[in-house]
Coordinates of C-alpha atoms in Angstrom, one line a residue:
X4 CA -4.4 -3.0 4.6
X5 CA -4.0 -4.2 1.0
X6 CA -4.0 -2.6 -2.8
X7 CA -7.6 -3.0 -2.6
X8 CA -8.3 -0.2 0.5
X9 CA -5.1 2.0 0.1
X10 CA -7.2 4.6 -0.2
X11 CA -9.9 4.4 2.3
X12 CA -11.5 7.5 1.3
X13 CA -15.4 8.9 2.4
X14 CA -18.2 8.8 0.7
X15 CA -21.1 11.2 2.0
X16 CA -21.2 13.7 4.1
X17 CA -18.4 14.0 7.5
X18 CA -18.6 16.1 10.6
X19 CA -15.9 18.2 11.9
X20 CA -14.8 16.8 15.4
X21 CA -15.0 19.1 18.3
X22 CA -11.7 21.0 19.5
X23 CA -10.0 20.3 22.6
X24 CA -7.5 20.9 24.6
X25 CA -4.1 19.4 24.8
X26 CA -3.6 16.5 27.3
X27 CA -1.4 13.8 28.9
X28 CA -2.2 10.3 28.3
X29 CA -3.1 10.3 31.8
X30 CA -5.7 12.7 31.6
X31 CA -6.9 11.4 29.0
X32 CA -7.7 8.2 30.8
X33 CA -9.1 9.7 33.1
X34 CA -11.8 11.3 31.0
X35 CA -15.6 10.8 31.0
X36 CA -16.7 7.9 33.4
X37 CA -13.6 6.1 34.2
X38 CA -11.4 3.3 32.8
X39 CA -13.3 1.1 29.8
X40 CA -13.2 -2.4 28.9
X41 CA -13.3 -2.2 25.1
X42 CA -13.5 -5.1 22.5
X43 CA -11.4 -4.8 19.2
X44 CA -12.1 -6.3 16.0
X45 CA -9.3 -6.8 14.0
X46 CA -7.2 -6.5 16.7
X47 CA -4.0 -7.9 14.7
X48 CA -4.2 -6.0 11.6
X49 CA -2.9 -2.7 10.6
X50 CA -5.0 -0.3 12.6
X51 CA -6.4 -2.6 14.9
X52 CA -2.6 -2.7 16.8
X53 CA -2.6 0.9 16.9
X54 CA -6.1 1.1 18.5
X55 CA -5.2 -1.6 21.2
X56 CA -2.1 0.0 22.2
X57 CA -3.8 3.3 22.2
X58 CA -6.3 2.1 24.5
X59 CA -3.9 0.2 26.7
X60 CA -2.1 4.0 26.9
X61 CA -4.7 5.3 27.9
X62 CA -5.5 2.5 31.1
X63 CA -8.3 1.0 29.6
X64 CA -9.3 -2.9 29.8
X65 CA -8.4 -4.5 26.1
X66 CA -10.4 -7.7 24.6
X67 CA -8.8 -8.5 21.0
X68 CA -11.3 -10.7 18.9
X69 CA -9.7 -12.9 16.9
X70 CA -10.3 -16.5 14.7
X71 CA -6.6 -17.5 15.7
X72 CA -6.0 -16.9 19.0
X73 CA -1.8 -18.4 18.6
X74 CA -1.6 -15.4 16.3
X75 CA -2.8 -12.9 17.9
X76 CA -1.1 -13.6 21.0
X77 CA 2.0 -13.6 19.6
X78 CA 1.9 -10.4 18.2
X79 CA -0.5 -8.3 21.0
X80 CA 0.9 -7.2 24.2
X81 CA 0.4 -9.6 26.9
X82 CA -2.0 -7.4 28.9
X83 CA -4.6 -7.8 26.5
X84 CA -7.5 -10.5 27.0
X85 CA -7.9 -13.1 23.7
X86 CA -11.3 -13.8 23.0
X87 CA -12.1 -15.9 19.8
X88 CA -15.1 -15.8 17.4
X89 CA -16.0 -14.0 14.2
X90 CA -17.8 -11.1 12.9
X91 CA -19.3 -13.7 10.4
X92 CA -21.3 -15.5 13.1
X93 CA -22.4 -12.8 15.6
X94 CA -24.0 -15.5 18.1
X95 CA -19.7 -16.2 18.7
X96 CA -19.4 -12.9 20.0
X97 CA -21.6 -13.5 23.3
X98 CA -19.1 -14.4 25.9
X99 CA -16.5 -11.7 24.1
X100 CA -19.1 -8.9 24.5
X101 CA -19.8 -9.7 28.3
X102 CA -19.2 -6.1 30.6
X103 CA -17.7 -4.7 27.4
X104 CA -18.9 -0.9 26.7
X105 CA -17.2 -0.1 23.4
X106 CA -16.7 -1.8 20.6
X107 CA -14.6 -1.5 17.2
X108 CA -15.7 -3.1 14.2
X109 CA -13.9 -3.6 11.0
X110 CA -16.6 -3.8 7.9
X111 CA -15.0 -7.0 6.3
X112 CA -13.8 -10.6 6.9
X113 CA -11.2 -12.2 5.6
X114 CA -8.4 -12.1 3.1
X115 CA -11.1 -11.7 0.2
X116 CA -12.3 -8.8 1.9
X117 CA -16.2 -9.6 1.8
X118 CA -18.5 -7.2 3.2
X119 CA -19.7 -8.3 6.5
X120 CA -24.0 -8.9 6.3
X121 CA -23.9 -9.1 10.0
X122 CA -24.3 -5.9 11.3
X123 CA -27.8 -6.0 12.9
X124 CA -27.3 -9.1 14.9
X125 CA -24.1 -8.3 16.1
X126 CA -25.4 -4.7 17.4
X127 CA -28.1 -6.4 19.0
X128 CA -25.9 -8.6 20.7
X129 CA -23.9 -5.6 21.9
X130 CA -27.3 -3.4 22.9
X131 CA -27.8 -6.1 25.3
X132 CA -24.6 -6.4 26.7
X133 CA -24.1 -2.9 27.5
X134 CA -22.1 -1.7 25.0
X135 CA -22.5 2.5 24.5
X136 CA -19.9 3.4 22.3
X137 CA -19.3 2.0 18.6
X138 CA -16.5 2.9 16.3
X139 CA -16.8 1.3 12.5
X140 CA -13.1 1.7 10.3
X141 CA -14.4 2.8 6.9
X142 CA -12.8 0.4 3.7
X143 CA -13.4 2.9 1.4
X144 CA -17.2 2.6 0.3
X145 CA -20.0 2.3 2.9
X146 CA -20.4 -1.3 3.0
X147 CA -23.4 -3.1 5.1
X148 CA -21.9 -3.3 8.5
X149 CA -21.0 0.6 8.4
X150 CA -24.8 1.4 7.4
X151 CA -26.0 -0.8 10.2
X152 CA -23.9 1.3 12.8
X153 CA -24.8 5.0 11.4
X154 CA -28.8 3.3 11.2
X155 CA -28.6 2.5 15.4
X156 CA -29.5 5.7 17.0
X157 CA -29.7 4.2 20.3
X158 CA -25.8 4.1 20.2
X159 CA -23.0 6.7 20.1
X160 CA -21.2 5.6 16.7
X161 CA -18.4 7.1 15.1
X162 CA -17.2 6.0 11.3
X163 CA -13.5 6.4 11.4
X164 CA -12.3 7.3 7.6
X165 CA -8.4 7.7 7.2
X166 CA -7.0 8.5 3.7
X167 CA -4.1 6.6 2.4
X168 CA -2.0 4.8 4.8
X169 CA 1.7 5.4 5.5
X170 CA 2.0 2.3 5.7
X171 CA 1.5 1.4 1.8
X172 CA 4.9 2.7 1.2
X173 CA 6.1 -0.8 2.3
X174 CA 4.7 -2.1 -0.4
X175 CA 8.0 -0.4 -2.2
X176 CA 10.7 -1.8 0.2
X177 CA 11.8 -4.6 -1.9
X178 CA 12.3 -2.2 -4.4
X179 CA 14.2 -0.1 -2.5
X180 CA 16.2 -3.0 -1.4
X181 CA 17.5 -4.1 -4.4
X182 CA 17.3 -1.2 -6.9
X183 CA 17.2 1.8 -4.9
X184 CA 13.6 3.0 -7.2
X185 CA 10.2 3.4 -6.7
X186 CA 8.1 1.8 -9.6
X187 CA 4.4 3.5 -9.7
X188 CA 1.8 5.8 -12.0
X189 CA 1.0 9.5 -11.6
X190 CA 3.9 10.8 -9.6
X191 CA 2.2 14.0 -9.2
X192 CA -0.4 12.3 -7.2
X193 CA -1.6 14.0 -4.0
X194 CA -2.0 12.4 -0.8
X195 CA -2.5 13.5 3.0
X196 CA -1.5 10.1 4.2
X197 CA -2.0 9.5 7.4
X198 CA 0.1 7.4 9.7
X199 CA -2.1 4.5 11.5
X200 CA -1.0 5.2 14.9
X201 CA -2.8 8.5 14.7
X202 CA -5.8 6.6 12.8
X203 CA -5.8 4.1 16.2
X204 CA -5.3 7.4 18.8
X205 CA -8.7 8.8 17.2
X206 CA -10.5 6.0 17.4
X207 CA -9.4 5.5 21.0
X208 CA -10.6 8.7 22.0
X209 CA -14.3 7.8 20.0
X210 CA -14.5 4.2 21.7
X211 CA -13.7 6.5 25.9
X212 CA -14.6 9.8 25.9
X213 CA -17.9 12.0 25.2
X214 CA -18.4 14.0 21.8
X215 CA -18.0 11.7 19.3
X216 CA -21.3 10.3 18.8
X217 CA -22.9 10.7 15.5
X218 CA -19.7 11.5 13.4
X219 CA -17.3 10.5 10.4
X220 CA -14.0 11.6 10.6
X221 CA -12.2 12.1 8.0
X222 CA -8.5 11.5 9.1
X223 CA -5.3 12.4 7.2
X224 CA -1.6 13.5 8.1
X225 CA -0.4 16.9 8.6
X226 CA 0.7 17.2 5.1
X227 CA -0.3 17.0 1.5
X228 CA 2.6 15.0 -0.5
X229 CA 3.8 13.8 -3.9
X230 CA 5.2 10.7 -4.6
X231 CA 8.1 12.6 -5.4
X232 CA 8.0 14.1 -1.9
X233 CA 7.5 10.6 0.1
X234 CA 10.2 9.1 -2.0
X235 CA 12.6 12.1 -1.3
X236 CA 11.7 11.3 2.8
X237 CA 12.2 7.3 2.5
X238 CA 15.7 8.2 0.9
X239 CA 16.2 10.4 3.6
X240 CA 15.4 8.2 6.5
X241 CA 17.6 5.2 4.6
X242 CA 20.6 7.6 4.4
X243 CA 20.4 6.4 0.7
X244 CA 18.8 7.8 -2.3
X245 CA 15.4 6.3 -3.6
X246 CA 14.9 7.2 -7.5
X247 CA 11.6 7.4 -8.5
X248 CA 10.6 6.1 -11.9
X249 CA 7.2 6.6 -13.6
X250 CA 4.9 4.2 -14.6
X251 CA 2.7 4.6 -17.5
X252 CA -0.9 3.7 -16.4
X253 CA -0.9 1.0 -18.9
X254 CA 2.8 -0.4 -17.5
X255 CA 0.8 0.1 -13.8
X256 CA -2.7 -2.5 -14.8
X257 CA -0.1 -5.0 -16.4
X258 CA 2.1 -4.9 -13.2
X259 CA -1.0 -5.2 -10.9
X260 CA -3.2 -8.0 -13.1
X261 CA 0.8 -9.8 -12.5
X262 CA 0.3 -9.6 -9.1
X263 CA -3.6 -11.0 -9.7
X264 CA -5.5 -7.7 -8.3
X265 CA -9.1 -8.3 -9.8
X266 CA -10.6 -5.7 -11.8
X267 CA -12.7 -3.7 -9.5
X268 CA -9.3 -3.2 -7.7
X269 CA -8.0 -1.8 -10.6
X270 CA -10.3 0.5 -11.6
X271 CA -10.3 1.5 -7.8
X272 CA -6.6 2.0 -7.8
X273 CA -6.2 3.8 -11.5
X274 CA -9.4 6.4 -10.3
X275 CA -7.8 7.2 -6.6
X276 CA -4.4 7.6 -8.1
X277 CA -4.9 9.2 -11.3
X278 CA -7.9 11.8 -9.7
X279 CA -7.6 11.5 -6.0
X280 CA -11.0 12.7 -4.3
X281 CA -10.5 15.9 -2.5
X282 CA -11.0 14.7 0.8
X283 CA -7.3 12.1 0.1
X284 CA -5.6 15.3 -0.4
X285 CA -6.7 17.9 1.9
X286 CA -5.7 18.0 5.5
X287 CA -8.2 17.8 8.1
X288 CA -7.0 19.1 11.1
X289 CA -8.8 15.6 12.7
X290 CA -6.1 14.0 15.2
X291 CA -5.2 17.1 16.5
X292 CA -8.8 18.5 16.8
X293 CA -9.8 14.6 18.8
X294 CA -6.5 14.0 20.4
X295 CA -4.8 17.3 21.3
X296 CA -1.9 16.2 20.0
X297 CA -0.5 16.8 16.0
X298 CA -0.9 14.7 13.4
X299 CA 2.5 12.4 12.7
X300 CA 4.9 13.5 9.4
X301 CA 4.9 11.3 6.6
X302 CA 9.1 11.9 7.5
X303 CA 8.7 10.8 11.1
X304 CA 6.6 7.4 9.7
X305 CA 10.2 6.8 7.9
X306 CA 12.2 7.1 10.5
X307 CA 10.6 4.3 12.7
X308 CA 10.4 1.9 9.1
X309 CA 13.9 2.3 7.9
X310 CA 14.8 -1.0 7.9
X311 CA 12.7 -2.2 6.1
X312 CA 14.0 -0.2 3.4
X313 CA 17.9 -1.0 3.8
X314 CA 19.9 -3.6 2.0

């Protein structure tokens, strides 16, 4: 996920997901009617890894679509099945959909990030496959392919809305690399950044087992942090300190117009950041509430990414 959605944050209104016991993976694959063969959109991207390997986890059947099928199979696990087409031309999708009963969409194409048009041919495509089960991966505004899943009442949707990602704080490792800081605006900014493992273990549990229909989940981490706080846990995994300095939000739209963000991503970035919606700074409970299991720590997300932040 880009600048552009690190803040994938909801817009209207969210339902609380039903509790549930704690489970093994095991059980959990066992839940509802049986093993699944699932198709994934964006199978290579940020999320889309996490949902695949969730699924697979779990013992369910994995189709990854994909426009480059060399790429993807050189970074997916060998158990999953390649098929290629594109959410752009929903007629490519036929022989992908074949016995497939859920599906996860992704609500753009491309590296420009256009709002995929597509969404009630490709639905229609999937009604008459058999698909029963829909999950959409919310890019932080309801686009057209996310209003043409909550529209299908003839399908058990769920909208899948994480807050910030973990996974921006990459962004910083060159930083970190050579300088040992952290270059950004409002460093009392909130965020209950969510790691996308958990983002893929609650979709997985939307796409296989019963409840889910008919929701947006908001999805966040366990923890509401400052940058002060996730800079204080990156120097900590590291095993070397991580200074943060502040950016004015003036030095912050020269640095990003450097690195050729258009405007609308601007304004996006200098209104999440400088007055983050409540929903990107409150903890939802979510992952643990769908997956019985707690939300991962901003500290843990470190950890496994330390390298990336060492000399």
């Amino acid at each position: 996920m880009t600048k552009s959605q690190s803040n994938s944050l909801p817009h209207g209104p969210t339902h609380t997901p039903p509790a549930r016991p704690a489970t093994s993976p095991a059980a959990d694959g066992a839940a509802g009617d049986g093993p699944r063969t699932v198709l994934v959109t964006g199978a290579t991207g940020t999320v889309g890894r996490h949902v695949v390997a969730e699924l697979l986890a779990r013992g369910h059947t994995v189709r990854a679509l994909t426009r480059d099928a060399a790429k993807a199979r050189a970074v997916l696990p060998a158990a999953v099945g390649i098929v290629v087409g594109d959410l752009a031309d929903p007629d490519s999708l036929t022989d992908a959909l074949t016995d497939v009963t859920g599906l996860h969409l992704i609500t753009f194409a491309g590296a420009a990030f256009t709002p995929l048009e597509t969404g009630p041919r490709l639905l229609e495509l999937a009604r008459k496959a058999g698909v029963r089960r829909v999950t959409v991966l919310h890019g932080g505004e309801v686009t057209p392919m996310e209003r043409a899943v909550t529209a299908a009442e003839d399908l058990d949707w769920t909208v899948v809305m994480p807050v910030e990602f973990m996974s921006n704080a990459l962004e910083w490792a060159p930083g970190i690399r050579t300088d040992d800081e952290v270059r950004e605006p409002f460093a009392d900014r909130l965020s209950a950044m969510v790691h996308e493992a958990d983002i893929g273990a609650v979709t997985a549990v939307a796409l296989t087992e019963e409840g889910h229909g008919g929701r947006s989940y908001v999805v966040t981490g366990p923890e509401v942090l400052t940058l002060h706080d996730k800079v204080a846990a990156l120097g900590a995994a590291r095993g070397r300190e991580v200074r943060l300095v502040e950016l004015t939000e003036e030095q912050a739209v020269s640095r990003w117009r450097q690195e050729g963000l258009p405007d609308q991503v601007i304004d996006f970035l200098r209104e999440v950041y400088g007055n983050t919606p409540e929903a990107g700074r409150t903890v939802s409970g979510t992952v643990e509430k769908v997956t019985g299991r707690p939300a991962r720590t901003f500290a843990a997300w470190a950890k496994e990414h330390a390298a990336a932040f060492r000399a």
